[in-house]
mmCIF file of C-alpha atoms in Angstrom:
data_model
loop_
_atom_site.group_PDB
_atom_site.id
_atom_site.type_symbol
_atom_site.label_atom_id
_atom_site.label_comp_id
_atom_site.label_asym_id
_atom_site.label_seq_id
_atom_site.Cartn_x
_atom_site.Cartn_y
_atom_site.Cartn_z
ATOM 1 C CA MET A 752 -10.209 23.416 10.100
ATOM 2 C CA PRO A 753 -8.163 24.126 6.948
ATOM 3 C CA SER A 754 -9.472 26.782 4.574
ATOM 4 C CA PRO A 755 -10.434 25.563 1.090
ATOM 5 C CA THR A 756 -8.141 28.219 -0.394
ATOM 6 C CA GLU A 757 -5.114 27.781 1.899
ATOM 7 C CA HIS A 758 -4.482 24.149 2.663
ATOM 8 C CA LYS A 759 -2.703 23.277 5.905
ATOM 9 C CA GLN A 760 -1.113 19.983 6.881
ATOM 10 C CA PRO A 761 -1.918 18.298 10.214
ATOM 11 C CA ARG A 762 0.065 19.360 13.257
ATOM 12 C CA GLY A 763 3.409 17.581 13.509
ATOM 13 C CA ILE A 764 3.437 16.637 9.811
ATOM 14 C CA ASP A 765 5.598 18.088 7.031
ATOM 15 C CA LEU A 766 4.988 15.973 3.950
ATOM 16 C CA SER A 767 5.848 16.436 0.291
ATOM 17 C CA PHE A 768 4.714 14.281 -2.637
ATOM 18 C CA ARG A 769 6.653 13.458 -5.806
ATOM 19 C CA TRP A 770 5.150 11.522 -8.729
ATOM 20 C CA ILE A 771 7.159 9.601 -11.293
ATOM 21 C CA THR A 772 6.085 9.823 -14.927
ATOM 22 C CA THR A 773 6.045 6.531 -16.831
ATOM 23 C CA PRO A 774 4.843 5.584 -20.331
ATOM 24 C CA GLU A 775 1.684 4.211 -18.679
ATOM 25 C CA PHE A 776 0.989 7.062 -16.221
ATOM 26 C CA ASP A 777 1.105 10.813 -16.799
ATOM 27 C CA PRO A 778 0.712 12.821 -13.555
ATOM 28 C CA LEU A 779 -0.439 15.801 -15.647
ATOM 29 C CA SER A 780 -3.340 13.974 -17.334
ATOM 30 C CA SER A 781 -6.897 14.102 -15.978
ATOM 31 C CA GLU A 782 -6.324 10.653 -14.499
ATOM 32 C CA GLY A 783 -3.040 11.827 -13.003
ATOM 33 C CA THR A 784 -4.742 14.825 -11.423
ATOM 34 C CA PHE A 785 -7.400 12.672 -9.778
ATOM 35 C CA VAL A 786 -5.003 9.999 -8.529
ATOM 36 C CA ARG A 787 -2.525 12.540 -7.189
ATOM 37 C CA ALA A 788 -5.190 14.609 -5.463
ATOM 38 C CA TYR A 789 -6.885 11.605 -3.890
ATOM 39 C CA VAL A 790 -3.758 9.792 -2.714
ATOM 40 C CA GLU A 791 -2.200 12.951 -1.289
ATOM 41 C CA SER A 792 -5.479 13.888 0.400
ATOM 42 C CA TYR A 793 -5.827 10.444 1.922
ATOM 43 C CA GLU A 794 -2.297 10.510 3.330
ATOM 44 C CA LEU A 795 -2.901 13.883 5.006
ATOM 45 C CA ALA A 796 -6.439 13.088 6.139
ATOM 46 C CA ARG A 797 -5.199 9.867 7.715
ATOM 47 C CA ASP A 798 -2.511 11.782 9.617
ATOM 48 C CA GLY A 799 -5.052 14.383 10.748
ATOM 49 C CA ILE A 800 -7.781 11.728 11.254
ATOM 50 C CA GLY A 801 -10.396 13.735 9.400
ATOM 51 C CA THR A 802 -11.504 14.459 5.828
ATOM 52 C CA GLU A 803 -11.061 18.216 6.404
ATOM 53 C CA TRP A 804 -7.307 17.702 6.037
ATOM 54 C CA GLY A 805 -7.747 16.482 2.467
ATOM 55 C CA TYR A 806 -7.894 18.784 -0.544
ATOM 56 C CA PRO A 807 -11.080 20.662 -1.548
ATOM 57 C CA GLY A 808 -13.681 18.096 -2.640
ATOM 58 C CA PHE A 809 -11.905 15.120 -1.022
ATOM 59 C CA ALA A 810 -14.855 14.027 1.136
ATOM 60 C CA ASP A 811 -17.279 14.129 -1.814
ATOM 61 C CA ALA A 812 -14.855 12.079 -3.943
ATOM 62 C CA SER A 813 -14.530 9.402 -1.217
ATOM 63 C CA PRO A 814 -16.446 6.233 -0.293
ATOM 64 C CA PRO A 815 -19.222 6.664 2.329
ATOM 65 C CA ASN A 816 -17.065 4.997 5.024
ATOM 66 C CA ILE A 817 -14.077 7.308 4.567
ATOM 67 C CA GLU A 818 -14.024 8.537 8.194
ATOM 68 C CA GLN A 819 -13.762 4.964 9.492
ATOM 69 C CA MET A 820 -11.047 4.205 6.953
ATOM 70 C CA LEU A 821 -8.982 7.124 8.245
ATOM 71 C CA LYS A 822 -9.342 6.062 11.870
ATOM 72 C CA THR A 823 -8.336 2.504 11.041
ATOM 73 C CA ASN A 824 -5.163 3.560 9.209
ATOM 74 C CA GLN A 825 -3.992 6.431 11.428
ATOM 75 C CA LEU A 826 -0.286 6.711 12.276
ATOM 76 C CA GLY A 827 -0.206 9.018 15.306
ATOM 77 C CA VAL A 828 3.442 10.148 14.958
ATOM 78 C CA ASP A 829 5.257 13.407 14.132
ATOM 79 C CA TYR A 830 7.324 13.141 10.966
ATOM 80 C CA ARG A 831 8.921 15.043 8.076
ATOM 81 C CA ALA A 832 9.106 13.167 4.790
ATOM 82 C CA THR A 833 9.139 13.059 1.010
ATOM 83 C CA GLN A 834 7.036 10.312 -0.540
ATOM 84 C CA PHE A 835 7.432 9.004 -4.080
ATOM 85 C CA TYR A 836 4.768 7.226 -6.143
ATOM 86 C CA ARG A 837 5.139 5.136 -9.271
ATOM 87 C CA LEU A 838 2.522 3.227 -11.258
ATOM 88 C CA LEU A 839 2.718 -0.553 -10.932
ATOM 89 C CA ARG A 840 -0.365 -1.565 -12.912
ATOM 90 C CA ARG A 841 -3.734 -0.351 -14.203
ATOM 91 C CA LEU A 842 -6.969 -2.289 -14.747
ATOM 92 C CA SER A 843 -9.538 -0.329 -16.770
ATOM 93 C CA GLY A 844 -13.220 -1.074 -17.272
ATOM 94 C CA PRO A 845 -16.041 0.763 -19.089
ATOM 95 C CA SER A 846 -16.630 3.262 -16.258
ATOM 96 C CA SER A 847 -14.060 2.518 -13.552
ATOM 97 C CA THR A 848 -10.321 2.082 -13.191
ATOM 98 C CA THR A 849 -8.119 0.391 -10.585
ATOM 99 C CA ILE A 850 -4.584 1.675 -10.239
ATOM 100 C CA THR A 851 -1.925 0.056 -8.080
ATOM 101 C CA LEU A 852 0.966 2.284 -7.077
ATOM 102 C CA CYS A 853 4.282 1.654 -5.379
ATOM 103 C CA ARG A 854 4.883 4.086 -2.518
ATOM 104 C CA TYR A 855 8.435 4.826 -1.390
ATOM 105 C CA GLY A 856 9.814 7.461 0.942
ATOM 106 C CA GLU A 857 12.485 8.965 3.137
ATOM 107 C CA GLY A 858 12.340 11.230 6.154
ATOM 108 C CA THR A 859 12.530 11.585 9.909
ATOM 109 C CA VAL A 860 10.197 10.422 12.681
ATOM 110 C CA PHE A 861 10.251 11.967 16.164
ATOM 111 C CA SER A 862 10.523 9.250 18.796
ATOM 112 C CA LYS A 863 12.208 8.926 22.211
ATOM 113 C CA LYS A 864 12.964 12.667 22.294
ATOM 114 C CA THR A 865 14.980 12.669 19.063
ATOM 115 C CA TRP A 866 14.627 12.473 15.287
ATOM 116 C CA TRP A 867 15.258 9.204 13.470
ATOM 117 C CA TYR A 868 16.133 9.315 9.771
ATOM 118 C CA SER A 869 15.603 6.472 7.298
ATOM 119 C CA SER A 870 13.940 5.397 4.117
ATOM 120 C CA TRP A 871 11.137 2.844 4.041
ATOM 121 C CA LYS A 872 10.671 -0.149 1.842
ATOM 122 C CA PRO A 873 8.264 0.217 -1.084
ATOM 123 C CA ILE A 874 4.676 -0.832 -0.425
ATOM 124 C CA PRO A 875 1.748 -1.160 -2.843
ATOM 125 C CA ILE A 876 -1.393 0.933 -2.537
ATOM 126 C CA SER A 877 -4.516 0.573 -4.675
ATOM 127 C CA ILE A 878 -7.231 3.024 -5.695
ATOM 128 C CA THR A 879 -10.417 2.220 -7.639
ATOM 129 C CA PHE A 880 -12.455 5.094 -9.033
ATOM 130 C CA THR A 881 -15.375 5.732 -11.397
ATOM 131 C CA THR A 882 -14.789 7.868 -14.472
ATOM 132 C CA ALA A 883 -18.300 8.288 -15.892
ATOM 133 C CA ASP A 884 -18.784 11.973 -15.017
ATOM 134 C CA ALA A 885 -16.891 15.224 -15.692
ATOM 135 C CA ASP A 886 -13.141 14.795 -16.114
ATOM 136 C CA PRO A 887 -10.726 16.381 -13.627
ATOM 137 C CA PRO A 888 -8.548 19.159 -15.065
ATOM 138 C CA ALA A 889 -5.320 18.248 -16.853
ATOM 139 C CA GLY A 890 -1.968 20.051 -16.742
ATOM 140 C CA GLU A 891 -2.010 20.806 -13.010
ATOM 141 C CA ARG A 892 1.560 21.797 -12.168
ATOM 142 C CA GLY A 893 3.188 24.370 -9.876
ATOM 143 C CA SER A 894 5.154 25.117 -6.727
ATOM 144 C CA ARG A 895 2.308 24.615 -4.247
ATOM 145 C CA ARG A 896 2.010 21.378 -2.273
ATOM 146 C CA ALA A 897 -1.804 21.389 -2.551
ATOM 147 C CA PRO A 898 -4.405 22.588 -5.075
ATOM 148 C CA ALA A 899 -6.363 25.715 -4.179
ATOM 149 C CA LEU A 900 -9.519 24.437 -5.905
ATOM 150 C CA ASN A 901 -11.486 21.209 -6.254
ATOM 151 C CA VAL A 902 -9.652 19.180 -8.912
ATOM 152 C CA PHE A 903 -11.549 15.875 -8.562
ATOM 153 C CA GLY A 904 -14.069 16.638 -11.310
ATOM 154 C CA GLY A 905 -17.019 14.242 -11.206
ATOM 155 C CA TRP A 906 -14.938 11.136 -10.542
ATOM 156 C CA LYS A 907 -15.437 9.138 -7.324
ATOM 157 C CA THR A 908 -13.200 6.743 -5.400
ATOM 158 C CA THR A 909 -14.955 3.479 -4.549
ATOM 159 C CA SER A 910 -12.025 1.693 -2.877
ATOM 160 C CA PHE A 911 -8.650 2.666 -1.418
ATOM 161 C CA GLU A 912 -6.302 0.069 0.059
ATOM 162 C CA LEU A 913 -2.919 0.045 1.725
ATOM 163 C CA PHE A 914 -1.315 -3.321 1.004
ATOM 164 C CA PRO A 915 -3.998 -4.524 -1.459
ATOM 165 C CA ALA A 916 -4.573 -8.272 -1.400
ATOM 166 C CA ASP A 917 -2.397 -10.385 -3.678
ATOM 167 C CA SER A 918 -3.697 -13.127 -5.898
ATOM 168 C CA TYR A 919 -1.973 -16.336 -4.783
ATOM 169 C CA ASP A 920 -1.494 -17.518 -8.359
ATOM 170 C CA VAL A 921 0.401 -14.341 -9.324
ATOM 171 C CA GLN A 922 4.112 -14.202 -8.493
ATOM 172 C CA PRO A 923 6.082 -12.234 -7.565
ATOM 173 C CA SER A 924 3.851 -10.511 -5.000
ATOM 174 C CA LEU A 925 2.871 -6.845 -5.331
ATOM 175 C CA VAL A 926 5.309 -5.967 -2.542
ATOM 176 C CA GLN A 927 8.122 -7.785 -4.315
ATOM 177 C CA GLN A 928 7.255 -6.150 -7.629
ATOM 178 C CA CYS A 929 7.467 -2.717 -5.996
ATOM 179 C CA GLN A 930 10.800 -3.536 -4.416
ATOM 180 C CA ASP A 931 12.226 -4.948 -7.651
ATOM 181 C CA ASP A 932 11.243 -2.045 -9.909
ATOM 182 C CA VAL A 933 12.867 1.236 -8.821
ATOM 183 C CA ARG A 934 13.053 2.970 -12.209
ATOM 184 C CA GLY A 935 12.901 6.738 -11.889
ATOM 185 C CA LEU A 936 13.600 6.735 -8.154
ATOM 186 C CA PRO A 937 16.509 8.534 -6.512
ATOM 187 C CA LEU A 938 18.943 6.462 -4.473
ATOM 188 C CA LEU A 939 17.428 6.348 -0.987
ATOM 189 C CA PRO A 940 19.381 5.822 2.255
ATOM 190 C CA PRO A 941 19.415 2.537 4.218
ATOM 191 C CA HIS A 942 16.205 1.423 5.907
ATOM 192 C CA LYS A 943 17.831 1.170 9.348
ATOM 193 C CA PRO A 944 16.907 4.325 11.345
ATOM 194 C CA GLN A 945 19.755 6.670 12.280
ATOM 195 C CA LYS A 946 19.657 9.386 14.930
ATOM 196 C CA GLN A 947 19.571 12.918 13.562
ATOM 197 C CA SER A 948 19.744 16.197 15.486
ATOM 198 C CA ASP A 949 17.466 18.074 13.084
ATOM 199 C CA PRO A 950 14.353 16.962 11.204
ATOM 200 C CA PHE A 951 14.496 16.089 7.507
ATOM 201 C CA THR A 952 13.637 18.841 5.025
ATOM 202 C CA PRO A 953 11.193 17.486 2.426
ATOM 203 C CA LEU A 954 11.955 17.929 -1.258
ATOM 204 C CA PRO A 955 9.741 20.263 -3.320
ATOM 205 C CA PRO A 956 6.562 18.629 -4.686
ATOM 206 C CA SER A 957 6.609 17.252 -8.212
ATOM 207 C CA PRO A 958 4.747 18.110 -10.354
ATOM 208 C CA GLY A 959 3.079 20.129 -7.578
ATOM 209 C CA TRP A 960 0.000 22.325 -7.943
ATOM 210 C CA PRO A 961 -0.656 25.787 -9.436
ATOM 211 C CA ASP A 962 -1.473 28.838 -7.333
ATOM 212 C CA ALA A 963 -5.182 28.982 -8.182
ATOM 213 C CA GLY A 964 -5.981 26.094 -10.502
ATOM 214 C CA LEU A 965 -5.896 26.415 -14.286
#
């Protein structure tokens, strides 16, 4: 089980996260800290199929059915990748917020005794969280790929969805919106997988996490 002070990624996974700053979303704000920490934790916990692979405090910041959510969404493959996230929309209420993100990426997957390199088409993901209690810390930046301390504050996630449901009267769809808006993204390679002798080396995290919190 990973130590709370030295986070480890699941076996077979080498994953880096990069967050795009927009006028509507600051990855270094309290909200940015919470969203980054939860999304990154969920990705790793899904790959490891257990909340212990998330960052310190991940289980407490999650819905009661988090273990079942992870089992339902597991991937079960070895891969090396960099994933990019960009805000698509935010819906704010008195004590909760729903944020929809576009997730993009590039990397290699090990299959049929070789590595296959490609990018993947943008998909939407959605996170709803309460904001009534203590704020997460702001200004979390550094060279580490994971925080050493609990950075969730008193906020709690109530819902997390891959491919959140679209409203039929809203066009274009969330998927199409993500694919149409690529501001701030680097030029990614074609989606068609190509054989590669060596695995992909992920880019450094951005903005990353400090050595021991702030």
